[in-house]
PDB file of C-alpha atoms in Angstrom:
ATOM      1  CA  MET X1174      -0.212   0.083   0.080  1.00 49.00           C
ATOM      2  CA  ALA X1175       3.208   2.301   0.986  1.00 51.00           C
ATOM      3  CA  ARG X1176       4.507   1.704  -2.586  1.00 56.00           C
ATOM      4  CA  ARG X1177       1.282   2.237  -4.379  1.00 57.00           C
ATOM      5  CA  GLY X1178       0.807   5.594  -2.146  1.00 60.00           C
ATOM      6  CA  SER X1179       4.493   6.839  -3.610  1.00 67.00           C
ATOM      7  CA  TRP X1180       3.709   6.506  -6.791  1.00 69.00           C
ATOM      8  CA  ARG X1181       0.501   8.039  -6.678  1.00 69.00           C
ATOM      9  CA  ARG X1182       2.413  11.128  -5.031  1.00 71.00           C
ATOM     10  CA  ARG X1183       5.021  10.659  -7.959  1.00 69.00           C
ATOM     11  CA  ILE X1184       1.817  11.040 -10.501  1.00 69.00           C
ATOM     12  CA  VAL X1185       0.287  13.940  -8.953  1.00 61.00           C
ATOM     13  CA  LEU X1186       3.540  15.582  -8.863  1.00 69.00           C
ATOM     14  CA  LEU X1187       4.538  15.115 -12.270  1.00 70.00           C
ATOM     15  CA  LEU X1188       0.963  16.249 -13.399  1.00 68.00           C
ATOM     16  CA  THR X1189       1.498  19.365 -11.378  1.00 66.00           C
ATOM     17  CA  LEU X1190       4.564  20.233 -12.969  1.00 69.00           C
ATOM     18  CA  ALA X1191       3.362  19.510 -16.226  1.00 58.00           C
ATOM     19  CA  MET X1192       0.827  21.864 -15.560  1.00 64.00           C
ATOM     20  CA  VAL X1193       3.056  24.201 -14.526  1.00 52.00           C
ATOM     21  CA  ALA X1194       5.276  24.366 -17.343  1.00 52.00           C
ATOM     22  CA  GLY X1195       2.249  24.104 -19.356  1.00 54.00           C
ATOM     23  CA  ALA X1196       1.261  27.361 -17.526  1.00 47.00           C
ATOM     24  CA  ILE X1197       4.376  29.353 -18.039  1.00 52.00           C
ATOM     25  CA  TYR X1198       4.733  28.220 -21.650  1.00 49.00           C
ATOM     26  CA  THR X1199       1.211  29.793 -22.156  1.00 47.00           C
ATOM     27  CA  ALA X1200       1.901  33.019 -20.626  1.00 43.00           C
ATOM     28  CA  VAL X1201       5.332  33.376 -22.020  1.00 41.00           C
ATOM     29  CA  ALA X1202       3.497  32.960 -25.448  1.00 44.00           C
ATOM     30  CA  PHE X1203       0.993  35.085 -24.832  1.00 42.00           C
ATOM     31  CA  LEU X1204       3.629  38.003 -23.795  1.00 44.00           C
ATOM     32  CA  GLN X1205       5.575  37.662 -27.283  1.00 47.00           C
ATOM     33  CA  ARG X1206       1.970  37.398 -29.179  1.00 47.00           C
ATOM     34  CA  SER X1207       1.230  40.288 -27.181  1.00 57.00           C
ATOM     35  CA  GLU X1208       4.483  42.066 -28.048  1.00 61.00           C
ATOM     36  CA  THR X1209       3.857  41.248 -31.919  1.00 68.00           C
ATOM     37  CA  LEU X1210       0.541  43.132 -31.866  1.00 73.00           C
ATOM     38  CA  VAL X1211       2.165  46.449 -30.571  1.00 79.00           C
ATOM     39  CA  THR X1212       1.734  48.897 -33.077  1.00 91.00           C
ATOM     40  CA  GLU X1213       4.739  51.030 -32.747  1.00 97.00           C
ATOM     41  CA  ARG X1214       4.182  54.773 -33.182  1.00 97.00           C
ATOM     42  CA  CYS X1215       4.300  58.036 -31.659  1.00 98.00           C
ATOM     43  CA  THR X1216       1.872  60.831 -31.203  1.00 97.00           C
ATOM     44  CA  ALA X1217       1.860  64.081 -29.568  1.00 98.00           C
ATOM     45  CA  ALA X1218      -0.975  66.325 -27.874  1.00 96.00           C
ATOM     46  CA  GLY X1219      -3.091  68.187 -29.934  1.00 92.00           C
ATOM     47  CA  SER X1220      -2.325  66.569 -33.135  1.00 88.00           C
ATOM     48  CA  GLY X1221      -5.687  65.648 -33.741  1.00 84.00           C
ATOM     49  CA  GLY X1222      -5.262  61.700 -33.909  1.00 81.00           C
ATOM     50  CA  ASP X1223      -2.142  62.048 -36.297  1.00 89.00           C
ATOM     51  CA  ASP X1224       0.712  60.120 -35.373  1.00 96.00           C
ATOM     52  CA  LEU X1225       4.246  59.235 -36.720  1.00 98.00           C
ATOM     53  CA  ALA X1226       6.089  56.257 -37.041  1.00 98.00           C
ATOM     54  CA  THR X1227       9.444  55.943 -34.761  1.00 98.00           C
ATOM     55  CA  ASP X1228      11.527  56.311 -37.711  1.00 98.00           C
ATOM     56  CA  GLN X1229       9.672  59.929 -38.732  1.00 98.00           C
ATOM     57  CA  ALA X1230       9.408  60.838 -34.802  1.00 98.00           C
ATOM     58  CA  ALA X1231      12.802  60.672 -34.323  1.00 98.00           C
ATOM     59  CA  ASN X1232      13.394  63.110 -37.723  1.00 98.00           C
ATOM     60  CA  ALA X1233      10.753  65.566 -36.328  1.00 98.00           C
ATOM     61  CA  ALA X1234      12.992  65.220 -32.845  1.00 98.00           C
ATOM     62  CA  LEU X1235      16.510  65.920 -34.763  1.00 98.00           C
ATOM     63  CA  ILE X1236      14.646  68.754 -36.690  1.00 98.00           C
ATOM     64  CA  THR X1237      12.625  70.434 -33.467  1.00 98.00           C
ATOM     65  CA  ALA X1238      16.429  70.077 -31.724  1.00 98.00           C
ATOM     66  CA  VAL X1239      18.368  71.988 -34.141  1.00 98.00           C
ATOM     67  CA  ALA X1240      15.905  74.892 -33.545  1.00 98.00           C
ATOM     68  CA  VAL X1241      16.012  74.704 -30.206  1.00 97.00           C
ATOM     69  CA  ARG X1242      20.003  74.445 -30.327  1.00 96.00           C
ATOM     70  CA  ARG X1243      19.744  77.650 -32.905  1.00 97.00           C
ATOM     71  CA  GLY X1244      17.397  79.387 -30.047  1.00 96.00           C
ATOM     72  CA  LEU X1245      14.344  79.734 -32.561  1.00 97.00           C
ATOM     73  CA  PRO X1246      11.108  80.075 -31.309  1.00 97.00           C
ATOM     74  CA  ALA X1247       8.698  76.432 -31.832  1.00 97.00           C
ATOM     75  CA  ARG X1248       7.295  78.529 -34.803  1.00 97.00           C
ATOM     76  CA  ALA X1249      10.333  77.891 -36.573  1.00 98.00           C
ATOM     77  CA  ALA X1250      10.131  73.881 -36.040  1.00 98.00           C
ATOM     78  CA  SER X1251       6.559  74.168 -37.161  1.00 98.00           C
ATOM     79  CA  ILE X1252       7.241  75.293 -40.228  1.00 98.00           C
ATOM     80  CA  ALA X1253      10.555  73.194 -41.212  1.00 98.00           C
ATOM     81  CA  LEU X1254       8.161  69.665 -39.552  1.00 98.00           C
ATOM     82  CA  ALA X1255       4.871  70.961 -42.022  1.00 97.00           C
ATOM     83  CA  THR X1256       7.916  71.237 -44.528  1.00 97.00           C
ATOM     84  CA  SER X1257       9.673  67.734 -44.401  1.00 97.00           C
ATOM     85  CA  MET X1258       6.611  66.057 -43.860  1.00 97.00           C
ATOM     86  CA  GLN X1259       4.886  66.878 -47.340  1.00 95.00           C
ATOM     87  CA  GLU X1260       8.463  67.149 -49.255  1.00 95.00           C
ATOM     88  CA  SER X1261       9.542  63.302 -47.780  1.00 95.00           C
ATOM     89  CA  LYS X1262       7.387  62.376 -45.020  1.00 97.00           C
ATOM     90  CA  LEU X1263      10.045  63.211 -42.386  1.00 98.00           C
ATOM     91  CA  ARG X1264      12.335  60.503 -43.944  1.00 97.00           C
ATOM     92  CA  ASN X1265      15.808  60.878 -45.244  1.00 97.00           C
ATOM     93  CA  ILE X1266      14.742  59.998 -48.711  1.00 94.00           C
ATOM     94  CA  GLY X1267      17.650  59.595 -51.178  1.00 88.00           C
ATOM     95  CA  HIS X1268      15.969  60.379 -54.619  1.00 82.00           C
ATOM     96  CA  GLY X1269      14.036  63.004 -56.170  1.00 72.00           C
ATOM     97  CA  ASP X1270      10.790  63.217 -58.229  1.00 66.00           C
ATOM     98  CA  GLN X1271       9.912  64.657 -61.321  1.00 51.00           C
ATOM     99  CA  ALA X1272       9.861  68.078 -60.102  1.00 54.00           C
ATOM    100  CA  GLY X1273      13.137  67.937 -58.882  1.00 69.00           C
ATOM    101  CA  PRO X1274      15.498  64.771 -59.825  1.00 80.00           C
ATOM    102  CA  ASP X1275      18.486  65.716 -58.003  1.00 86.00           C
ATOM    103  CA  SER X1276      16.507  66.542 -54.449  1.00 91.00           C
ATOM    104  CA  ARG X1277      17.760  64.317 -51.684  1.00 94.00           C
ATOM    105  CA  GLY X1278      16.863  64.159 -47.919  1.00 96.00           C
ATOM    106  CA  LEU X1279      14.651  65.249 -45.521  1.00 97.00           C
ATOM    107  CA  PHE X1280      13.370  68.393 -46.879  1.00 96.00           C
ATOM    108  CA  GLN X1281      14.468  67.347 -50.416  1.00 95.00           C
ATOM    109  CA  GLN X1282      16.832  70.006 -51.227  1.00 96.00           C
ATOM    110  CA  ARG X1283      18.488  70.580 -54.796  1.00 93.00           C
ATOM    111  CA  PRO X1284      22.096  70.579 -54.739  1.00 94.00           C
ATOM    112  CA  SER X1285      21.796  72.191 -58.060  1.00 91.00           C
ATOM    113  CA  GLN X1286      19.975  75.139 -56.031  1.00 91.00           C
ATOM    114  CA  GLY X1287      22.658  75.748 -53.862  1.00 92.00           C
ATOM    115  CA  TRP X1288      21.479  74.068 -51.118  1.00 95.00           C
ATOM    116  CA  GLY X1289      25.010  72.194 -50.354  1.00 94.00           C
ATOM    117  CA  THR X1290      26.299  69.135 -52.045  1.00 95.00           C
ATOM    118  CA  THR X1291      24.453  65.608 -52.638  1.00 95.00           C
ATOM    119  CA  ALA X1292      26.109  64.137 -49.546  1.00 96.00           C
ATOM    120  CA  GLN X1293      25.367  67.544 -47.279  1.00 97.00           C
ATOM    121  CA  VAL X1294      21.569  67.631 -48.381  1.00 96.00           C
ATOM    122  CA  MET X1295      21.547  63.936 -46.696  1.00 97.00           C
ATOM    123  CA  ASP X1296      23.023  64.966 -43.657  1.00 97.00           C
ATOM    124  CA  PRO X1297      20.026  65.584 -41.305  1.00 97.00           C
ATOM    125  CA  TYR X1298      21.766  68.350 -39.473  1.00 97.00           C
ATOM    126  CA  HIS X1299      23.142  70.042 -42.594  1.00 97.00           C
ATOM    127  CA  ALA X1300      19.709  69.907 -43.980  1.00 98.00           C
ATOM    128  CA  SER X1301      17.730  70.960 -41.265  1.00 98.00           C
ATOM    129  CA  ASN X1302      19.845  73.894 -40.313  1.00 98.00           C
ATOM    130  CA  ALA X1303      20.177  74.778 -44.220  1.00 98.00           C
ATOM    131  CA  PHE X1304      16.665  75.061 -43.947  1.00 98.00           C
ATOM    132  CA  TYR X1305      16.668  77.575 -40.933  1.00 98.00           C
ATOM    133  CA  ASP X1306      19.179  79.722 -42.473  1.00 98.00           C
ATOM    134  CA  ALA X1307      16.763  80.325 -45.516  1.00 97.00           C
ATOM    135  CA  LEU X1308      13.852  80.525 -43.157  1.00 98.00           C
ATOM    136  CA  VAL X1309      15.220  83.262 -40.596  1.00 98.00           C
ATOM    137  CA  GLU X1310      16.122  85.967 -43.826  1.00 97.00           C
ATOM    138  CA  ILE X1311      12.353  86.072 -44.321  1.00 97.00           C
ATOM    139  CA  SER X1312      10.612  89.175 -42.775  1.00 96.00           C
ATOM    140  CA  GLY X1313       8.255  88.011 -40.063  1.00 96.00           C
ATOM    141  CA  TYR X1314       7.880  84.844 -40.510  1.00 97.00           C
ATOM    142  CA  GLN X1315       6.505  83.766 -37.334  1.00 95.00           C
ATOM    143  CA  THR X1316       3.632  85.647 -38.319  1.00 96.00           C
ATOM    144  CA  LEU X1317       3.175  84.097 -41.738  1.00 96.00           C
ATOM    145  CA  ASP X1318       0.751  81.070 -42.337  1.00 95.00           C
ATOM    146  CA  ILE X1319       2.978  78.019 -41.976  1.00 95.00           C
ATOM    147  CA  THR X1320       2.656  77.164 -45.582  1.00 93.00           C
ATOM    148  CA  ASP X1321       3.349  80.852 -46.906  1.00 95.00           C
ATOM    149  CA  ALA X1322       6.806  80.808 -44.381  1.00 96.00           C
ATOM    150  CA  ALA X1323       7.503  77.110 -45.791  1.00 96.00           C
ATOM    151  CA  GLN X1324       6.199  78.160 -49.599  1.00 95.00           C
ATOM    152  CA  GLN X1325       8.705  81.326 -49.564  1.00 95.00           C
ATOM    153  CA  VAL X1326      11.935  78.863 -48.519  1.00 96.00           C
ATOM    154  CA  GLN X1327      10.974  75.798 -50.971  1.00 92.00           C
ATOM    155  CA  HIS X1328       9.706  77.853 -54.028  1.00 88.00           C
ATOM    156  CA  SER X1329       7.157  74.457 -54.475  1.00 84.00           C
ATOM    157  CA  ALA X1330       4.960  73.915 -57.103  1.00 76.00           C
ATOM    158  CA  PHE X1331       2.200  73.003 -54.862  1.00 78.00           C
ATOM    159  CA  PRO X1332       2.401  75.791 -52.404  1.00 76.00           C
ATOM    160  CA  GLY X1333      -0.968  75.148 -50.901  1.00 82.00           C
ATOM    161  CA  ALA X1334       0.153  71.756 -49.815  1.00 90.00           C
ATOM    162  CA  TYR X1335       2.119  72.129 -46.527  1.00 94.00           C
ATOM    163  CA  ALA X1336      -1.136  73.340 -45.102  1.00 94.00           C
ATOM    164  CA  ARG X1337      -2.567  70.235 -44.763  1.00 94.00           C
ATOM    165  CA  HIS X1338       0.781  69.032 -42.314  1.00 96.00           C
ATOM    166  CA  GLU X1339      -0.183  72.297 -39.915  1.00 95.00           C
ATOM    167  CA  GLY X1340      -1.900  70.627 -36.876  1.00 96.00           C
ATOM    168  CA  LEU X1341       0.742  67.639 -36.736  1.00 97.00           C
ATOM    169  CA  ALA X1342       3.740  69.879 -37.182  1.00 97.00           C
ATOM    170  CA  ARG X1343       2.529  72.291 -34.005  1.00 97.00           C
ATOM    171  CA  ALA X1344       1.786  69.682 -32.062  1.00 98.00           C
ATOM    172  CA  PHE X1345       4.734  68.010 -32.337  1.00 98.00           C
ATOM    173  CA  ALA X1346       7.192  71.094 -32.790  1.00 98.00           C
ATOM    174  CA  SER X1347       5.491  71.929 -29.594  1.00 98.00           C
ATOM    175  CA  ALA X1348       5.630  69.024 -27.730  1.00 98.00           C
ATOM    176  CA  LEU X1349       9.802  68.351 -28.804  1.00 98.00           C
ATOM    177  CA  SER X1350      10.658  71.592 -28.091  1.00 98.00           C
ATOM    178  CA  GLY X1351       9.416  71.460 -24.594  1.00 98.00           C
ATOM    179  CA  GLN X1352       6.728  74.043 -24.707  1.00 97.00           C
ATOM    180  CA  THR X1353       4.164  71.291 -24.122  1.00 98.00           C
ATOM    181  CA  PRO X1354       5.295  69.089 -21.026  1.00 97.00           C
ATOM    182  CA  ALA X1355       4.405  65.329 -21.147  1.00 97.00           C
ATOM    183  CA  GLY X1356       2.936  66.023 -24.811  1.00 98.00           C
ATOM    184  CA  LEU X1357       4.916  63.249 -26.417  1.00 98.00           C
ATOM    185  CA  ASP X1358       4.102  59.704 -26.439  1.00 98.00           C
ATOM    186  CA  CYS X1359       5.650  56.493 -28.271  1.00 98.00           C
ATOM    187  CA  SER X1360       4.010  52.989 -27.651  1.00 97.00           C
ATOM    188  CA  LEU X1361       6.895  50.859 -28.294  1.00 97.00           C
ATOM    189  CA  ARG X1362       7.900  46.983 -28.374  1.00 97.00           C
ATOM    190  CA  SER X1363      10.384  45.766 -25.424  1.00 95.00           C
ATOM    191  CA  PRO X1364      14.060  47.004 -26.968  1.00 96.00           C
ATOM    192  CA  ASP X1365      15.870  43.766 -28.611  1.00 93.00           C
ATOM    193  CA  ALA X1366      19.169  45.044 -27.962  1.00 95.00           C
ATOM    194  CA  ALA X1367      20.954  46.420 -24.960  1.00 96.00           C
ATOM    195  CA  GLY X1368      21.263  50.468 -25.145  1.00 97.00           C
ATOM    196  CA  ASP X1369      24.707  52.553 -24.408  1.00 97.00           C
ATOM    197  CA  PRO X1370      24.197  55.410 -22.372  1.00 97.00           C
ATOM    198  CA  ALA X1371      27.414  57.039 -23.825  1.00 96.00           C
ATOM    199  CA  THR X1372      25.836  56.698 -27.372  1.00 97.00           C
ATOM    200  CA  VAL X1373      22.694  58.317 -25.988  1.00 97.00           C
ATOM    201  CA  ALA X1374      24.463  61.211 -24.580  1.00 96.00           C
ATOM    202  CA  GLU X1375      26.801  61.704 -27.690  1.00 96.00           C
ATOM    203  CA  GLU X1376      23.051  61.871 -29.877  1.00 96.00           C
ATOM    204  CA  MET X1377      22.095  64.277 -27.800  1.00 97.00           C
ATOM    205  CA  THR X1378      24.633  66.164 -27.438  1.00 95.00           C
ATOM    206  CA  ALA X1379      24.724  66.478 -31.961  1.00 95.00           C
ATOM    207  CA  ALA X1380      21.032  67.005 -31.427  1.00 95.00           C
ATOM    208  CA  LEU X1381      20.674  69.830 -28.731  1.00 95.00           C
ATOM    209  CA  GLY X1382      23.884  71.024 -28.203  1.00 92.00           C
ATOM    210  CA  VAL X1383      26.523  70.946 -25.011  1.00 86.00           C
ATOM    211  CA  VAL X1384      24.085  69.971 -22.269  1.00 88.00           C
ATOM    212  CA  PRO X1385      25.219  69.674 -18.798  1.00 91.00           C
ATOM    213  CA  ALA X1386      25.371  65.525 -19.276  1.00 92.00           C
ATOM    214  CA  SER X1387      27.133  62.609 -16.996  1.00 94.00           C
ATOM    215  CA  THR X1388      26.636  58.775 -17.474  1.00 94.00           C
ATOM    216  CA  ASP X1389      26.348  56.340 -14.553  1.00 91.00           C
ATOM    217  CA  ASP X1390      25.764  52.418 -15.437  1.00 92.00           C
ATOM    218  CA  ARG X1391      22.652  52.415 -17.481  1.00 96.00           C
ATOM    219  CA  THR X1392      21.462  56.014 -17.030  1.00 97.00           C
ATOM    220  CA  VAL X1393      21.912  59.384 -18.817  1.00 97.00           C
ATOM    221  CA  LEU X1394      21.559  62.145 -16.261  1.00 97.00           C
ATOM    222  CA  VAL X1395      21.271  65.935 -17.718  1.00 97.00           C
ATOM    223  CA  GLU X1396      20.703  69.035 -15.699  1.00 96.00           C
ATOM    224  CA  ALA X1397      18.110  70.937 -17.231  1.00 96.00           C
ATOM    225  CA  ALA X1398      15.131  72.657 -16.195  1.00 95.00           C
ATOM    226  CA  GLY X1399      11.841  74.146 -17.547  1.00 96.00           C
ATOM    227  CA  ALA X1400      11.492  73.926 -20.989  1.00 97.00           C
ATOM    228  CA  GLN X1401      14.868  72.355 -22.198  1.00 96.00           C
ATOM    229  CA  ALA X1402      14.383  69.527 -19.758  1.00 97.00           C
ATOM    230  CA  TRP X1403      11.131  68.460 -21.297  1.00 98.00           C
ATOM    231  CA  SER X1404      12.833  68.806 -24.686  1.00 98.00           C
ATOM    232  CA  VAL X1405      15.777  67.037 -23.706  1.00 98.00           C
ATOM    233  CA  ALA X1406      13.067  64.288 -22.201  1.00 98.00           C
ATOM    234  CA  GLN X1407      11.161  64.073 -25.181  1.00 98.00           C
ATOM    235  CA  TRP X1408      14.165  64.100 -27.320  1.00 98.00           C
ATOM    236  CA  ALA X1409      14.531  60.952 -25.624  1.00 98.00           C
ATOM    237  CA  VAL X1410      11.581  59.458 -25.809  1.00 98.00           C
ATOM    238  CA  ALA X1411      11.253  60.098 -29.689  1.00 98.00           C
ATOM    239  CA  ASN X1412      14.685  57.977 -29.839  1.00 98.00           C
ATOM    240  CA  ALA X1413      13.430  55.324 -27.601  1.00 98.00           C
ATOM    241  CA  LYS X1414      13.543  52.810 -30.209  1.00 98.00           C
ATOM    242  CA  ALA X1415      16.756  53.342 -31.709  1.00 97.00           C
ATOM    243  CA  LEU X1416      18.438  53.630 -28.859  1.00 98.00           C
ATOM    244  CA  SER X1417      17.103  51.265 -26.305  1.00 98.00           C
ATOM    245  CA  ILE X1418      15.823  53.351 -24.076  1.00 98.00           C
ATOM    246  CA  THR X1419      13.609  52.028 -21.572  1.00 98.00           C
ATOM    247  CA  SER X1420      12.492  54.977 -18.932  1.00 98.00           C
ATOM    248  CA  VAL X1421      12.601  58.953 -18.999  1.00 98.00           C
ATOM    249  CA  ASP X1422      12.461  60.299 -15.687  1.00 98.00           C
ATOM    250  CA  VAL X1423      11.926  64.576 -15.338  1.00 98.00           C
ATOM    251  CA  ASP X1424      10.030  67.604 -13.352  1.00 95.00           C
ATOM    252  CA  GLY X1425       7.758  65.140 -11.306  1.00 95.00           C
ATOM    253  CA  HIS X1426       6.715  62.708 -14.469  1.00 97.00           C
ATOM    254  CA  SER X1427       7.988  59.462 -15.527  1.00 98.00           C
ATOM    255  CA  TRP X1428       7.754  57.630 -19.211  1.00 98.00           C
ATOM    256  CA  ASN X1429       8.213  54.056 -18.860  1.00 98.00           C
ATOM    257  CA  ARG X1430       8.452  51.995 -22.293  1.00 97.00           C
ATOM    258  CA  GLN X1431       7.093  48.753 -20.817  1.00 95.00           C
ATOM    259  CA  SER X1432       4.339  50.269 -19.198  1.00 93.00           C
ATOM    260  CA  ARG X1433       2.967  52.200 -22.045  1.00 93.00           C
ATOM    261  CA  ASN X1434       0.522  54.247 -20.406  1.00 94.00           C
ATOM    262  CA  GLY X1435       2.470  57.686 -21.254  1.00 96.00           C
ATOM    263  CA  TRP X1436       3.606  59.944 -18.726  1.00 97.00           C
ATOM    264  CA  GLN X1437       2.725  59.266 -15.137  1.00 97.00           C
ATOM    265  CA  PRO X1438       3.255  61.208 -12.065  1.00 96.00           C
ATOM    266  CA  ALA X1439       6.475  60.147 -10.196  1.00 95.00           C
ATOM    267  CA  GLN X1440       9.091  61.316  -7.790  1.00 91.00           C
ATOM    268  CA  VAL X1441      11.808  62.944  -9.713  1.00 90.00           C
ATOM    269  CA  PRO X1442      14.022  65.483  -8.309  1.00 87.00           C
ATOM    270  CA  ALA X1443      13.734  69.576  -9.962  1.00 89.00           C
ATOM    271  CA  GLY X1444      16.102  70.295 -12.611  1.00 94.00           C
ATOM    272  CA  LEU X1445      17.252  66.597 -13.522  1.00 95.00           C
ATOM    273  CA  VAL X1446      16.916  64.585 -16.530  1.00 97.00           C
ATOM    274  CA  ARG X1447      16.948  60.871 -16.315  1.00 97.00           C
ATOM    275  CA  VAL X1448      17.179  58.722 -19.185  1.00 98.00           C
ATOM    276  CA  THR X1449      17.671  54.742 -18.751  1.00 98.00           C
ATOM    277  CA  VAL X1450      18.427  52.236 -21.184  1.00 98.00           C
ATOM    278  CA  ALA X1451      18.212  48.547 -21.311  1.00 97.00           C
ATOM    279  CA  ASP X1452      21.126  45.966 -20.021  1.00 93.00           C
ATOM    280  CA  ALA X1453      19.628  43.546 -22.134  1.00 77.00           C
ATOM    281  CA  PRO X1454      16.945  42.798 -24.650  1.00 72.00           C
ATOM    282  CA  GLY X1455      13.653  43.307 -23.382  1.00 61.00           C
ATOM    283  CA  ASN X1456      14.834  45.004 -20.058  1.00 67.00           C
TER     284      ASN X1456
END
């Protein structure tokens, strides 16, 4: 009888282990499937439901960061974003069209019209600065309609086309310049590679200029406050996919990639932006 009871206990144990293993497998499979169902997009408050793919958002962040670095108002970034959205869908494309077969880059600038060499107009930093160089020469550009200001820079065959992107451009420019705190959110899958704080700091400096930043383990710490802090923080969110950023903390708020709940209240010291990267895929 004792032997029979022992066998029964073993069978029950094996069945229990099998059920636990099955439950774990099911949970893992569910989580993996849930990840694949996530549509990776970025939204901005006030955009009217329009959103951007992650690569578009990263380019929007760069274009806006150049304006911030130059001390230009958010209005300048709005004009630039509307222009780039119309010309290239905010993508750094390496070909032109029938209207400009040699046009290239974020703004479809033409080397034959003095925008720079082909390599230069394909450099997003050069292209953005070249656009702003032309924009600031327009008297009163800040009070012009976005489509009128854009047309005076671009001399497009379709001058009214820029207006269709005005709402999206205003919303993203306001968030990415720090004028709208907690205004940018990106829904992302878990990172598939570890992040590098040094790379984040380097890319941040390239976009926004020299900011007081330091790295500590998996974290980049930036001394900033007000609109500057929010421009840094939302630049980081816009670049979270490419740089494997998992969380951003600023001004009493936190953005967490894993939770996908947007900006939430958090205990964050004033005057500090904290950007954390993944230490391994999925973390």
